[in-house]
Coordinates of C-alpha atoms in Angstrom, one line a residue:
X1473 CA 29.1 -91.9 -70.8
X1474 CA 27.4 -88.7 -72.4
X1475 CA 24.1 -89.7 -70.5
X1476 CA 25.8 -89.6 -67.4
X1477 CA 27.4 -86.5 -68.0
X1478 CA 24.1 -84.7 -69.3
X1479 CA 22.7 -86.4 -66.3
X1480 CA 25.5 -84.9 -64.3
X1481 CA 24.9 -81.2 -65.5
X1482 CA 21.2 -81.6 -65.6
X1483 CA 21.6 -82.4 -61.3
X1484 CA 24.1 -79.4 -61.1
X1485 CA 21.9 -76.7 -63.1
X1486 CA 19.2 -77.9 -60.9
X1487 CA 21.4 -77.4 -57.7
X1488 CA 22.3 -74.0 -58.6
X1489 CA 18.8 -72.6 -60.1
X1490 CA 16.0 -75.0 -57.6
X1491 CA 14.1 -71.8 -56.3
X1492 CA 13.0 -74.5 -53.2
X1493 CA 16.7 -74.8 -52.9
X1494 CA 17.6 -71.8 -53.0
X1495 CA 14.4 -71.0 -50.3
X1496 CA 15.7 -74.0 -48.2
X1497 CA 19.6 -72.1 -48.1
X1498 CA 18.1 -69.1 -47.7
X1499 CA 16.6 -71.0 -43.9
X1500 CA 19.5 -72.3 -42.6
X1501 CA 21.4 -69.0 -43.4
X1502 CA 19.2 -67.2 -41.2
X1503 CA 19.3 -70.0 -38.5
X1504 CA 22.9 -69.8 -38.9
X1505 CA 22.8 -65.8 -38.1
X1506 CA 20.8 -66.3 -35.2
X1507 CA 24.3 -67.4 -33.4
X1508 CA 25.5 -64.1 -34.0
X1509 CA 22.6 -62.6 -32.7
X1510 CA 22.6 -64.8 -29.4
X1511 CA 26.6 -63.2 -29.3
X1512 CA 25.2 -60.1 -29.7
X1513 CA 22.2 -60.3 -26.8
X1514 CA 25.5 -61.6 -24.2
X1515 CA 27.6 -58.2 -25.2
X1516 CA 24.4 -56.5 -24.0
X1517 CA 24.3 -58.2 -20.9
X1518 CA 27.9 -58.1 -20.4
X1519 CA 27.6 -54.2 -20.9
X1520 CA 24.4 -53.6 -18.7
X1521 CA 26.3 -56.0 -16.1
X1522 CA 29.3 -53.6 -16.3
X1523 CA 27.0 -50.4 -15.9
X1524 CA 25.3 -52.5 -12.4
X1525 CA 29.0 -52.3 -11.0
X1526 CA 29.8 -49.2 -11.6
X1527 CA 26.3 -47.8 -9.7
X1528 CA 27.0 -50.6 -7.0
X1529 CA 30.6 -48.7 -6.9
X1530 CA 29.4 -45.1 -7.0
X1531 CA 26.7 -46.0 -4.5
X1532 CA 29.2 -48.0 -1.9
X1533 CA 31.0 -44.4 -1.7
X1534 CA 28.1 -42.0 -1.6
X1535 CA 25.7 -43.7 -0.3
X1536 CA 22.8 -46.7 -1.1
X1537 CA 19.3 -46.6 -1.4
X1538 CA 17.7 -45.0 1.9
X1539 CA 15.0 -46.5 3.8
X1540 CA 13.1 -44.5 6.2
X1541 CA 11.6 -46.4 9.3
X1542 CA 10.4 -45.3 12.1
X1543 CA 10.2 -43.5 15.0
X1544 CA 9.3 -46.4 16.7
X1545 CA 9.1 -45.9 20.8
X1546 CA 10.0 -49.2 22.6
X1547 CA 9.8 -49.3 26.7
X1548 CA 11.3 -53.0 28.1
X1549 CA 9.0 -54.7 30.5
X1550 CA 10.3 -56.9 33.2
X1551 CA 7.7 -60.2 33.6
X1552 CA 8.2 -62.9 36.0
X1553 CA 6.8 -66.4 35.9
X1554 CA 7.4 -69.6 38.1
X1555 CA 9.0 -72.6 35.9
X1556 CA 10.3 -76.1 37.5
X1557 CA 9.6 -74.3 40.8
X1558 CA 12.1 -71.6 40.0
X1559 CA 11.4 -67.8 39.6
X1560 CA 12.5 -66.6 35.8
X1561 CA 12.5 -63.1 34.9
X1562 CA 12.7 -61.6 31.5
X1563 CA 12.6 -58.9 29.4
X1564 CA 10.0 -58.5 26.7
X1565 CA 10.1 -55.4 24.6
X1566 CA 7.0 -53.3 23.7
X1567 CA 6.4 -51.5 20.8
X1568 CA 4.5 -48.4 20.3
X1569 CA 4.1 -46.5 16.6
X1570 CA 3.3 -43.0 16.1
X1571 CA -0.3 -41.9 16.0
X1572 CA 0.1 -39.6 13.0
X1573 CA 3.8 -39.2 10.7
X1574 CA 3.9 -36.6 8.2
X1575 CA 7.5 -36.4 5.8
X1576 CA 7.9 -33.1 3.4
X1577 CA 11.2 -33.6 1.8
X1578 CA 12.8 -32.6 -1.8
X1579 CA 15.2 -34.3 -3.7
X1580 CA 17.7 -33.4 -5.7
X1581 CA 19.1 -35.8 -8.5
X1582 CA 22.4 -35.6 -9.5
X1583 CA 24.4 -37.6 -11.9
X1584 CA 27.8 -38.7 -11.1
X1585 CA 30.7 -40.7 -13.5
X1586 CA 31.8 -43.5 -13.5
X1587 CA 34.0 -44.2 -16.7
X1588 CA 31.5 -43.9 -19.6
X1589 CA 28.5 -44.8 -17.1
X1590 CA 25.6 -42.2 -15.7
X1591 CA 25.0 -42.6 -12.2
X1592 CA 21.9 -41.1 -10.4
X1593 CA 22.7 -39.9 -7.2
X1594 CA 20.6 -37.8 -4.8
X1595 CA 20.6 -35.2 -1.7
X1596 CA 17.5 -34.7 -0.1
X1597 CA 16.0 -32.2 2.5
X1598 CA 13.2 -34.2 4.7
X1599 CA 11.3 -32.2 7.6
X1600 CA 9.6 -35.0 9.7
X1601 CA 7.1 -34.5 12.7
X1602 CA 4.2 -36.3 14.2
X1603 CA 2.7 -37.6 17.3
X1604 CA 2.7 -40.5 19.8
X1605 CA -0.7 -41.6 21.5
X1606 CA 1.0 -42.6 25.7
X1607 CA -2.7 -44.1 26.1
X1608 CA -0.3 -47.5 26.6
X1609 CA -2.0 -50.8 27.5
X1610 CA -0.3 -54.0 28.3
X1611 CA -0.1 -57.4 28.8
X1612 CA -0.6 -57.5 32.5
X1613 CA -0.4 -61.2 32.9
X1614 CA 3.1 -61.8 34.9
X1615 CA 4.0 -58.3 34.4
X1616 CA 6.3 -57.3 37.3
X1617 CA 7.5 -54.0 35.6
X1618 CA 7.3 -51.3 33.2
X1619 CA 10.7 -49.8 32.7
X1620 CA 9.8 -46.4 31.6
X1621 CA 13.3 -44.8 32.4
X1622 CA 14.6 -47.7 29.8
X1623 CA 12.4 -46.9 27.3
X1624 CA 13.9 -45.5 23.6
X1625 CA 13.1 -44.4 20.1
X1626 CA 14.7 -45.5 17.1
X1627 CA 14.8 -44.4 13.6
X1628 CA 15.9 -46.6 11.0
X1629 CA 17.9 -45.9 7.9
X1630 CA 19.5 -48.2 5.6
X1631 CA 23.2 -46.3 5.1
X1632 CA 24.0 -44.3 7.9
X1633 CA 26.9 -43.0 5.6
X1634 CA 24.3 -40.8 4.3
X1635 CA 23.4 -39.0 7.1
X1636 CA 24.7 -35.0 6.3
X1637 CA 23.5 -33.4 9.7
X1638 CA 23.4 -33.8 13.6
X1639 CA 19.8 -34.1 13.7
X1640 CA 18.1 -32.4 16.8
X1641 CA 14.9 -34.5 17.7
X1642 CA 12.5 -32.5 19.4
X1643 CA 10.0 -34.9 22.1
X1644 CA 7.4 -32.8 23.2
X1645 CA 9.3 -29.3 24.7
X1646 CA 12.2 -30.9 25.1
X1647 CA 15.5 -32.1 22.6
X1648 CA 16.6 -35.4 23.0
X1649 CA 20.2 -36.9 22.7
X1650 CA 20.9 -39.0 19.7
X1651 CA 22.9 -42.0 19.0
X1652 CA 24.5 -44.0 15.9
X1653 CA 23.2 -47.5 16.3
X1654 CA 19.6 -49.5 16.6
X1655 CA 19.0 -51.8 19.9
X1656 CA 16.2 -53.3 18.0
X1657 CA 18.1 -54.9 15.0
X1658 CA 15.8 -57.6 15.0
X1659 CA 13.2 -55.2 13.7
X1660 CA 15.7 -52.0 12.4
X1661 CA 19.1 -53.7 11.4
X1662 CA 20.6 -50.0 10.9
X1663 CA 19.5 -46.8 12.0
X1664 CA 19.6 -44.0 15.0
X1665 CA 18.4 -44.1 19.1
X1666 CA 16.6 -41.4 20.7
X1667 CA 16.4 -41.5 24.7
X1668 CA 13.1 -39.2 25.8
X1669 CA 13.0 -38.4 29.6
X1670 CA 10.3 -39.0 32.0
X1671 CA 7.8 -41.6 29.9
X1672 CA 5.4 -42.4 32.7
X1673 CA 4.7 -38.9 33.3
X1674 CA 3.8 -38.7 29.6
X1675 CA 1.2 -41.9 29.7
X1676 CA -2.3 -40.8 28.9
X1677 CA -0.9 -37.6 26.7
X1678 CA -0.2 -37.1 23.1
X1679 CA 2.8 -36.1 22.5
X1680 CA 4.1 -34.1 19.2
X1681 CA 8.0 -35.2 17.9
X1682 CA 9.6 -33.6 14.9
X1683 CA 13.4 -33.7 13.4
X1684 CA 15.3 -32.7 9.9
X1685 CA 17.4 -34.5 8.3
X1686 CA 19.6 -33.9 5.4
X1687 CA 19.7 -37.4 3.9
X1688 CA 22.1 -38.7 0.9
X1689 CA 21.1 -41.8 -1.3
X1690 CA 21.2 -43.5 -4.3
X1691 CA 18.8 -44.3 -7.1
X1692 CA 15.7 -44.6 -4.6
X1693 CA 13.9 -43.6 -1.4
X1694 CA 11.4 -45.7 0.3
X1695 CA 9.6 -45.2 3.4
X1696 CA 7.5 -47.6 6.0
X1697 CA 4.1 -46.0 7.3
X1698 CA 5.1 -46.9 10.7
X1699 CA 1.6 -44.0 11.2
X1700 CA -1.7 -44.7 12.0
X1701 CA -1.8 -42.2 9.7
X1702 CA 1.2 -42.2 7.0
X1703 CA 1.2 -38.8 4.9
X1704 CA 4.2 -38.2 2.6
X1705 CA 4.9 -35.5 0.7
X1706 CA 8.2 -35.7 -2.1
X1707 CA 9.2 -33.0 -4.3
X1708 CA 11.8 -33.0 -6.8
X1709 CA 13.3 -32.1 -10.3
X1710 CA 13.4 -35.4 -11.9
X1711 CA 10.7 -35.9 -14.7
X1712 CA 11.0 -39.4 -15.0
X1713 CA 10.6 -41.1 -11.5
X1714 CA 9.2 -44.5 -11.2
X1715 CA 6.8 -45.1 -8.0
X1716 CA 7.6 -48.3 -6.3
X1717 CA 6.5 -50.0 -3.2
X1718 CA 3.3 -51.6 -2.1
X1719 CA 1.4 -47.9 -2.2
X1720 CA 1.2 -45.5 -4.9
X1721 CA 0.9 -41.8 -4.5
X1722 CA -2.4 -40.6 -4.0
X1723 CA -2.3 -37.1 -5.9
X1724 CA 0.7 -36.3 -8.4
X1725 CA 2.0 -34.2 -10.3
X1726 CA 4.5 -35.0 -13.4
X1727 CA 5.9 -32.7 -16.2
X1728 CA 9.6 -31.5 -17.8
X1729 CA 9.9 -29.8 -14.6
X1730 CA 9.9 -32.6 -11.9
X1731 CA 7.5 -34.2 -9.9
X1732 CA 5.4 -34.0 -7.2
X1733 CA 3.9 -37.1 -5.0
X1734 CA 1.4 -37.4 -2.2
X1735 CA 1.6 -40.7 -0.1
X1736 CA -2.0 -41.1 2.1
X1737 CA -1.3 -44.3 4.1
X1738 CA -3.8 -45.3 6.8
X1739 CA -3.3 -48.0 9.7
X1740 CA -6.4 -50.4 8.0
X1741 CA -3.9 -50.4 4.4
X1742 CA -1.2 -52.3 6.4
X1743 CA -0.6 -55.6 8.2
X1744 CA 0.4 -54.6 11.9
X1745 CA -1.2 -52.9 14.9
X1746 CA 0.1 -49.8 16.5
X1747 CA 1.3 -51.6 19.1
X1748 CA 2.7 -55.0 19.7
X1749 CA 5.2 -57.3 22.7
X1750 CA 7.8 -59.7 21.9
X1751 CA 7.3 -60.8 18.7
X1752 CA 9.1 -59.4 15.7
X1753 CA 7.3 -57.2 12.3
X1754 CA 10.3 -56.5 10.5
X1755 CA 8.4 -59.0 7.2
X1756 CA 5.2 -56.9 7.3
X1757 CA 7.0 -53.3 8.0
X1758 CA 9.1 -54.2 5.0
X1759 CA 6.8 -55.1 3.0
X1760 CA 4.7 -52.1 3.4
X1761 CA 7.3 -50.3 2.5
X1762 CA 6.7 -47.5 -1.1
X1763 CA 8.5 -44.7 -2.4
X1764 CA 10.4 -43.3 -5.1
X1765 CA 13.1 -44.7 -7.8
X1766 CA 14.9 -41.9 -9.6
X1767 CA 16.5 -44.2 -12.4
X1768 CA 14.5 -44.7 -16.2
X1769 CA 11.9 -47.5 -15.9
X1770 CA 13.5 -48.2 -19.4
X1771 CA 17.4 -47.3 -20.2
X1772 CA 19.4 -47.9 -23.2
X1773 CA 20.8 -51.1 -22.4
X1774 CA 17.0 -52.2 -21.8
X1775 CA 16.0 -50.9 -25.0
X1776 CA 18.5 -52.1 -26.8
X1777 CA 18.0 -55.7 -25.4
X1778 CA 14.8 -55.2 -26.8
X1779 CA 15.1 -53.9 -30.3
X1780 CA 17.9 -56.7 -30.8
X1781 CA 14.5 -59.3 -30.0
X1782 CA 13.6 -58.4 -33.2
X1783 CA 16.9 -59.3 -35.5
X1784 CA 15.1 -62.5 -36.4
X1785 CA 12.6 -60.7 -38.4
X1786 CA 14.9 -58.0 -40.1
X1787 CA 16.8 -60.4 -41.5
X1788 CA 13.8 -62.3 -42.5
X1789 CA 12.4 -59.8 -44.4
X1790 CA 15.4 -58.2 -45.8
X1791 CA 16.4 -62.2 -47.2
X1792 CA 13.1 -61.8 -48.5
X1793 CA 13.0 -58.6 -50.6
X1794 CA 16.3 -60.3 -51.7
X1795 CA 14.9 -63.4 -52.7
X1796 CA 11.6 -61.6 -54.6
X1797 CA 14.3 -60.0 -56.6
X1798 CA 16.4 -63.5 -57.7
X1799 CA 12.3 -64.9 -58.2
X1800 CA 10.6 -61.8 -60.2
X1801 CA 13.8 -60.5 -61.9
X1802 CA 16.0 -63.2 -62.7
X1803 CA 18.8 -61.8 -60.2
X1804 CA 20.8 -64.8 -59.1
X1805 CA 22.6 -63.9 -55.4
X1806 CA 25.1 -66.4 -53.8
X1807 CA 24.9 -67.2 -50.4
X1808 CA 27.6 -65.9 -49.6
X1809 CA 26.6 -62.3 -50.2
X1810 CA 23.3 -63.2 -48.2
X1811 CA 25.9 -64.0 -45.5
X1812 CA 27.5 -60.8 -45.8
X1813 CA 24.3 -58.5 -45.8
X1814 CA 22.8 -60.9 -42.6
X1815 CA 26.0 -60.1 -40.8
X1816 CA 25.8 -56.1 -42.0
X1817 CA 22.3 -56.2 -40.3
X1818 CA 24.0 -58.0 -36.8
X1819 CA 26.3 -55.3 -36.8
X1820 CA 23.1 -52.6 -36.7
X1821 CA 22.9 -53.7 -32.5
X1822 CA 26.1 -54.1 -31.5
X1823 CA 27.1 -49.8 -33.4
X1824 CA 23.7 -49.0 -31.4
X1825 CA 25.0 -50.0 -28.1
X1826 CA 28.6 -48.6 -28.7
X1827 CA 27.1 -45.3 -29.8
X1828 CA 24.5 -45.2 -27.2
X1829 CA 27.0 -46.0 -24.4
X1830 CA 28.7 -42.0 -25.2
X1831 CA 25.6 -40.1 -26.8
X1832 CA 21.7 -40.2 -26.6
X1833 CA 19.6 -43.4 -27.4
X1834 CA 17.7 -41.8 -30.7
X1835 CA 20.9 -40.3 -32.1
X1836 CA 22.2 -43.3 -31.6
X1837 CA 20.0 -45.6 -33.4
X1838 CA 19.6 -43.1 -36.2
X1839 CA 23.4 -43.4 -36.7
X1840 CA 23.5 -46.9 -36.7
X1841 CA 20.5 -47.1 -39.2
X1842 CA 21.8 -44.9 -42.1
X1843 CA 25.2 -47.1 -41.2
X1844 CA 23.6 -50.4 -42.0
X1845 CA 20.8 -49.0 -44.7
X1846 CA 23.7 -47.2 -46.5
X1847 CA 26.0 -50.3 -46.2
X1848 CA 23.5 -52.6 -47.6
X1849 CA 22.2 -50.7 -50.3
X1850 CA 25.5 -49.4 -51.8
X1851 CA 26.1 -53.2 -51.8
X1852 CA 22.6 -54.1 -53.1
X1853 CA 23.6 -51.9 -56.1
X1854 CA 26.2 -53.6 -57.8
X1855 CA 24.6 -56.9 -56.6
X1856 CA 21.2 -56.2 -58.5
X1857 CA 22.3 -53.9 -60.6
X1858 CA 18.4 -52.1 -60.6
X1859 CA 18.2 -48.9 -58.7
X1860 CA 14.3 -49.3 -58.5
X1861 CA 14.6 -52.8 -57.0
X1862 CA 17.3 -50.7 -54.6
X1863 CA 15.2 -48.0 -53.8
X1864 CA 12.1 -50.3 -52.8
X1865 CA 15.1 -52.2 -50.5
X1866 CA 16.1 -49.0 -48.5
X1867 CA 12.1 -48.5 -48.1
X1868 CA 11.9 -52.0 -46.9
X1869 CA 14.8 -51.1 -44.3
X1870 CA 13.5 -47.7 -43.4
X1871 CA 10.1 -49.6 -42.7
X1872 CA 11.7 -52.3 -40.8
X1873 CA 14.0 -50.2 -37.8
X1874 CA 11.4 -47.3 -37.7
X1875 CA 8.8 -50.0 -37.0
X1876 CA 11.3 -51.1 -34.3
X1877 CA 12.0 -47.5 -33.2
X1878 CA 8.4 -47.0 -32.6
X1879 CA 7.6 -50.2 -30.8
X1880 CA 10.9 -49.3 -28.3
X1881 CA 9.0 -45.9 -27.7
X1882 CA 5.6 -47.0 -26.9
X1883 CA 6.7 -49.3 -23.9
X1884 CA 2.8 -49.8 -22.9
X1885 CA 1.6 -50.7 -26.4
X1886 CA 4.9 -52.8 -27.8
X1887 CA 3.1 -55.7 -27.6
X1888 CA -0.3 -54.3 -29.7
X1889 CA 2.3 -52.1 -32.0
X1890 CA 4.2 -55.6 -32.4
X1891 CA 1.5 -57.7 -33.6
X1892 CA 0.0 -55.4 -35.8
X1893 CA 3.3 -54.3 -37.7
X1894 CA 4.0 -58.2 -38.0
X1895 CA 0.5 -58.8 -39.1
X1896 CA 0.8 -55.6 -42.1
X1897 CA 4.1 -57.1 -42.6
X1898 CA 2.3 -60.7 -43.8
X1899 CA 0.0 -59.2 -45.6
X1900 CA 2.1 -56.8 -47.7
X1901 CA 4.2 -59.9 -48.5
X1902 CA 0.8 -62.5 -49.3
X1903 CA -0.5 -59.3 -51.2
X1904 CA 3.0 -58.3 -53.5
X1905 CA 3.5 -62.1 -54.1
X1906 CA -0.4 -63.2 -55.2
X1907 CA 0.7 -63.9 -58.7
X1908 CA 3.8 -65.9 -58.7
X1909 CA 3.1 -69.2 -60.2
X1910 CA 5.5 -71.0 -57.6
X1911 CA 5.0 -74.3 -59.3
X1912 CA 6.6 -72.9 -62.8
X1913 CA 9.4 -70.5 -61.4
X1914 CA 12.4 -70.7 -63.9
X1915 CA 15.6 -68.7 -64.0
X1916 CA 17.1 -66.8 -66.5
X1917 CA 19.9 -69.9 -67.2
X1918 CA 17.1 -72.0 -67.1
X1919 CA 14.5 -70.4 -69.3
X1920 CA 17.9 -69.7 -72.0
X1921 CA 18.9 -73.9 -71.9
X1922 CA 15.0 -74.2 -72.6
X1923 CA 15.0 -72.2 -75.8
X1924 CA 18.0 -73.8 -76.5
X1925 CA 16.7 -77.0 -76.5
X1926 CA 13.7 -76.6 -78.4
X1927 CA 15.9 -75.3 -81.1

């Protein structure tokens, strides 16, 4: 019976003070916290889903991203053929693009609200002119007609709603009527139609167009180089565009005081003639399309989403400055305090999305650091009861979310900064722990039963 029971407390000293134990609770504790951290990454996503409605609300009332296409001159022509001995006639558009298109515009960004949520809106000021080659060719073969007096222009843009003048097209001398609507919806699903007078007198000339328009959008601008020769000019106050699109500016300009952008687009960059019949482009003009976005490549939600990536390895290495002290010192910590500080350091994302969501991003996460580093260490104090052993803790901590602070900044090197912290991080670890004899690791209860047996 007394072997049994020194048996018995012999396997329960050895539960409580097995270092590999204690190593293999200190695992599934960590795995355990990555639940809360999967909780945490859905609350992001739930909030960046929130801030999507509120621009898709904004943007419903002001007015959505604006696509510019066009002017595109179509003239109907009337061709005839025989078919089971009968006569059919039909009509087969032709489409003609402008020889040159030059756009000068300026935005200007606004932000509206929408609850707690930023929205960026814009105006914008666009001057447009150019000029259509008439040197028309067609497809003769079966051609009856060419229907000059039916012939039209359209310009395409995505919301009409944003539209904030009568615009006064100019064709040549003369200016030319304008209606809400495409007839070409096949090609430009939303936009305006021009109707110029007196076409065939005009084949074999070049003739100069130009219109203003005082256009509303939201978030971006895009244009299609419907030009032999596309050149667009954009100026604005934003300092943080983001070029999109399938061309990129050729000169620009960006600083604290805006932007400015220079589009060169020639008829050999894109994948459609100047002229075509029948047949619909609307797949290769939209997919020449480039421009501007006026939201942050990288907002808070974004970062945020990021820096929460890397939860797995604060907790990591703040279990493992604890750990080193129950090892080196002697400090036994229960589990459930391990629980408690692994929770403290979930909390860190979910106060740096709350704060973020009503101030700026780096007050934010400076808040939400002294939170969680002051929490932890005032907690660390009565735990290890060693204000040196505390002190190198808040370093640790310190080290840990600048490190993340730093790789959130450097967008284009987070990857390189990643790897390298991660790989100074090992080393610093292999380096501080080169002379623990893991093999012969005893406790303070443990090394005191010893002595107490040998006596």
């Amino acid at each position: 019976m007394e072997n049994e029971n020194n048996l018995f407390e012999k396997m329960s000293n050895w539960l409580k003070n097995s270092v590999m134990l204690k190593l293999l609770t200190i695992t599934i504790l960590m795995l355990l916290l990555l639940i809360p951290s999967a909780m945490i990454n859905d609350v992001i996503r739930e909030r960046q889903s929130l801030q999507e409605e509120a621009i898709a609300e904004v943007s419903s009332k002001w007015a959505n991203s604006q696509e510019i296409n066009g002017p595109i001159l179509t003239i109907p022509l009337l061709y005839e053929y025989e078919k089971d001995g009968k006569m059919i006639e039909t009509i087969v558009y032709h489409y003609v693009l402008p020889q040159k298109l030059n756009i000068n515009g300026k935005l200007n960004p606004q932000k509206l609200n929408r609850g707690i949520y930023d929205v960026v809106v814009y105006d914008s000021d666009l001057n447009v002119d150019g000029i259509f080659d008439m040197d028309l060719s067609f497809d003769e073969n079966h051609l009856q007609e060419i229907q000059y007096e039916k012939a039209f222009l359209t310009i395409g843009f995505s919301d009409l709603r944003g539209i904030g003048n009568n615009i006064n097209f100019k064709w040549g001398d003369e200016n030319l009527r304008v209606e809400s609507g495409s007839k070409i919806t096949d090609l430009i699903s939303s936009g305006i139609t021009i109707y110029p007078e007196d076409i065939a007198a005009q084949e074999g000339k070049n003739i100069h167009f130009k219109f203003s328009v005082s256009l509303q959008g939201s978030q971006d601008l895009t244009f299609i180089p419907v030009g032999g020769t596309t050149q667009v000019n954009l100026q604005s106050e934003w300092s943080s565009p983001s070029f999109k699109g399938n061309f990129l500016p050729k000169d620009r300009d960006v600083n604290d005081a805006g932007f400015n952008a220079v589009w060169n687009v020639l008829e050999l960059n894109r994948n459609y003639p100047q002229s075509w019949s029948g047949r619909s482009m609307k797949d290769k003009l939209d997919a020449s399309a480039f421009g501007v976005n006026l939201l942050n490549e990288v907002d808070d939600y974004k970062k945020a989403q990021r820096s929460a990536k890397y939860s797995v390895m604060t907790i990591a290495l703040t279990f493992l400055v604890f750990f080193l002290v129950e090892v080196i010192n002697k400090k036994r910590i229960h589990p459930f305090q391990y629980i408690l500080v692994g929770l403290a350091l979930c909390l860190f994302y979910i106060l740096l999305v709350s704060i973020s969501e009503h101030s700026n991003f780096n007050l934010a996460y400076a808040i939400s650091t002294f939170g969680i580093v002051g929490m932890i260490s005032f907690y660390a104090l009565y735990i290890i009861k060693a204000r040196k052993l505390v002190i190198i803790l808040i370093l640790t901590l310190i080290g840990i979310y600048g490190f993340v602070y730093v790789t959130l900044q450097l967008a284009d090197y987070s990857l390189l900064i990643g790897s390298i912290g991660l790989a100074v991080i090992l080393g610093l670890t292999m380096y501080f722990t080169r002379k623990i004899d893991w093999y012969n690791l005893q406790t303070a209860k443990q090394e005191k039963m010893v002595e107490a047996e040998g006596n």
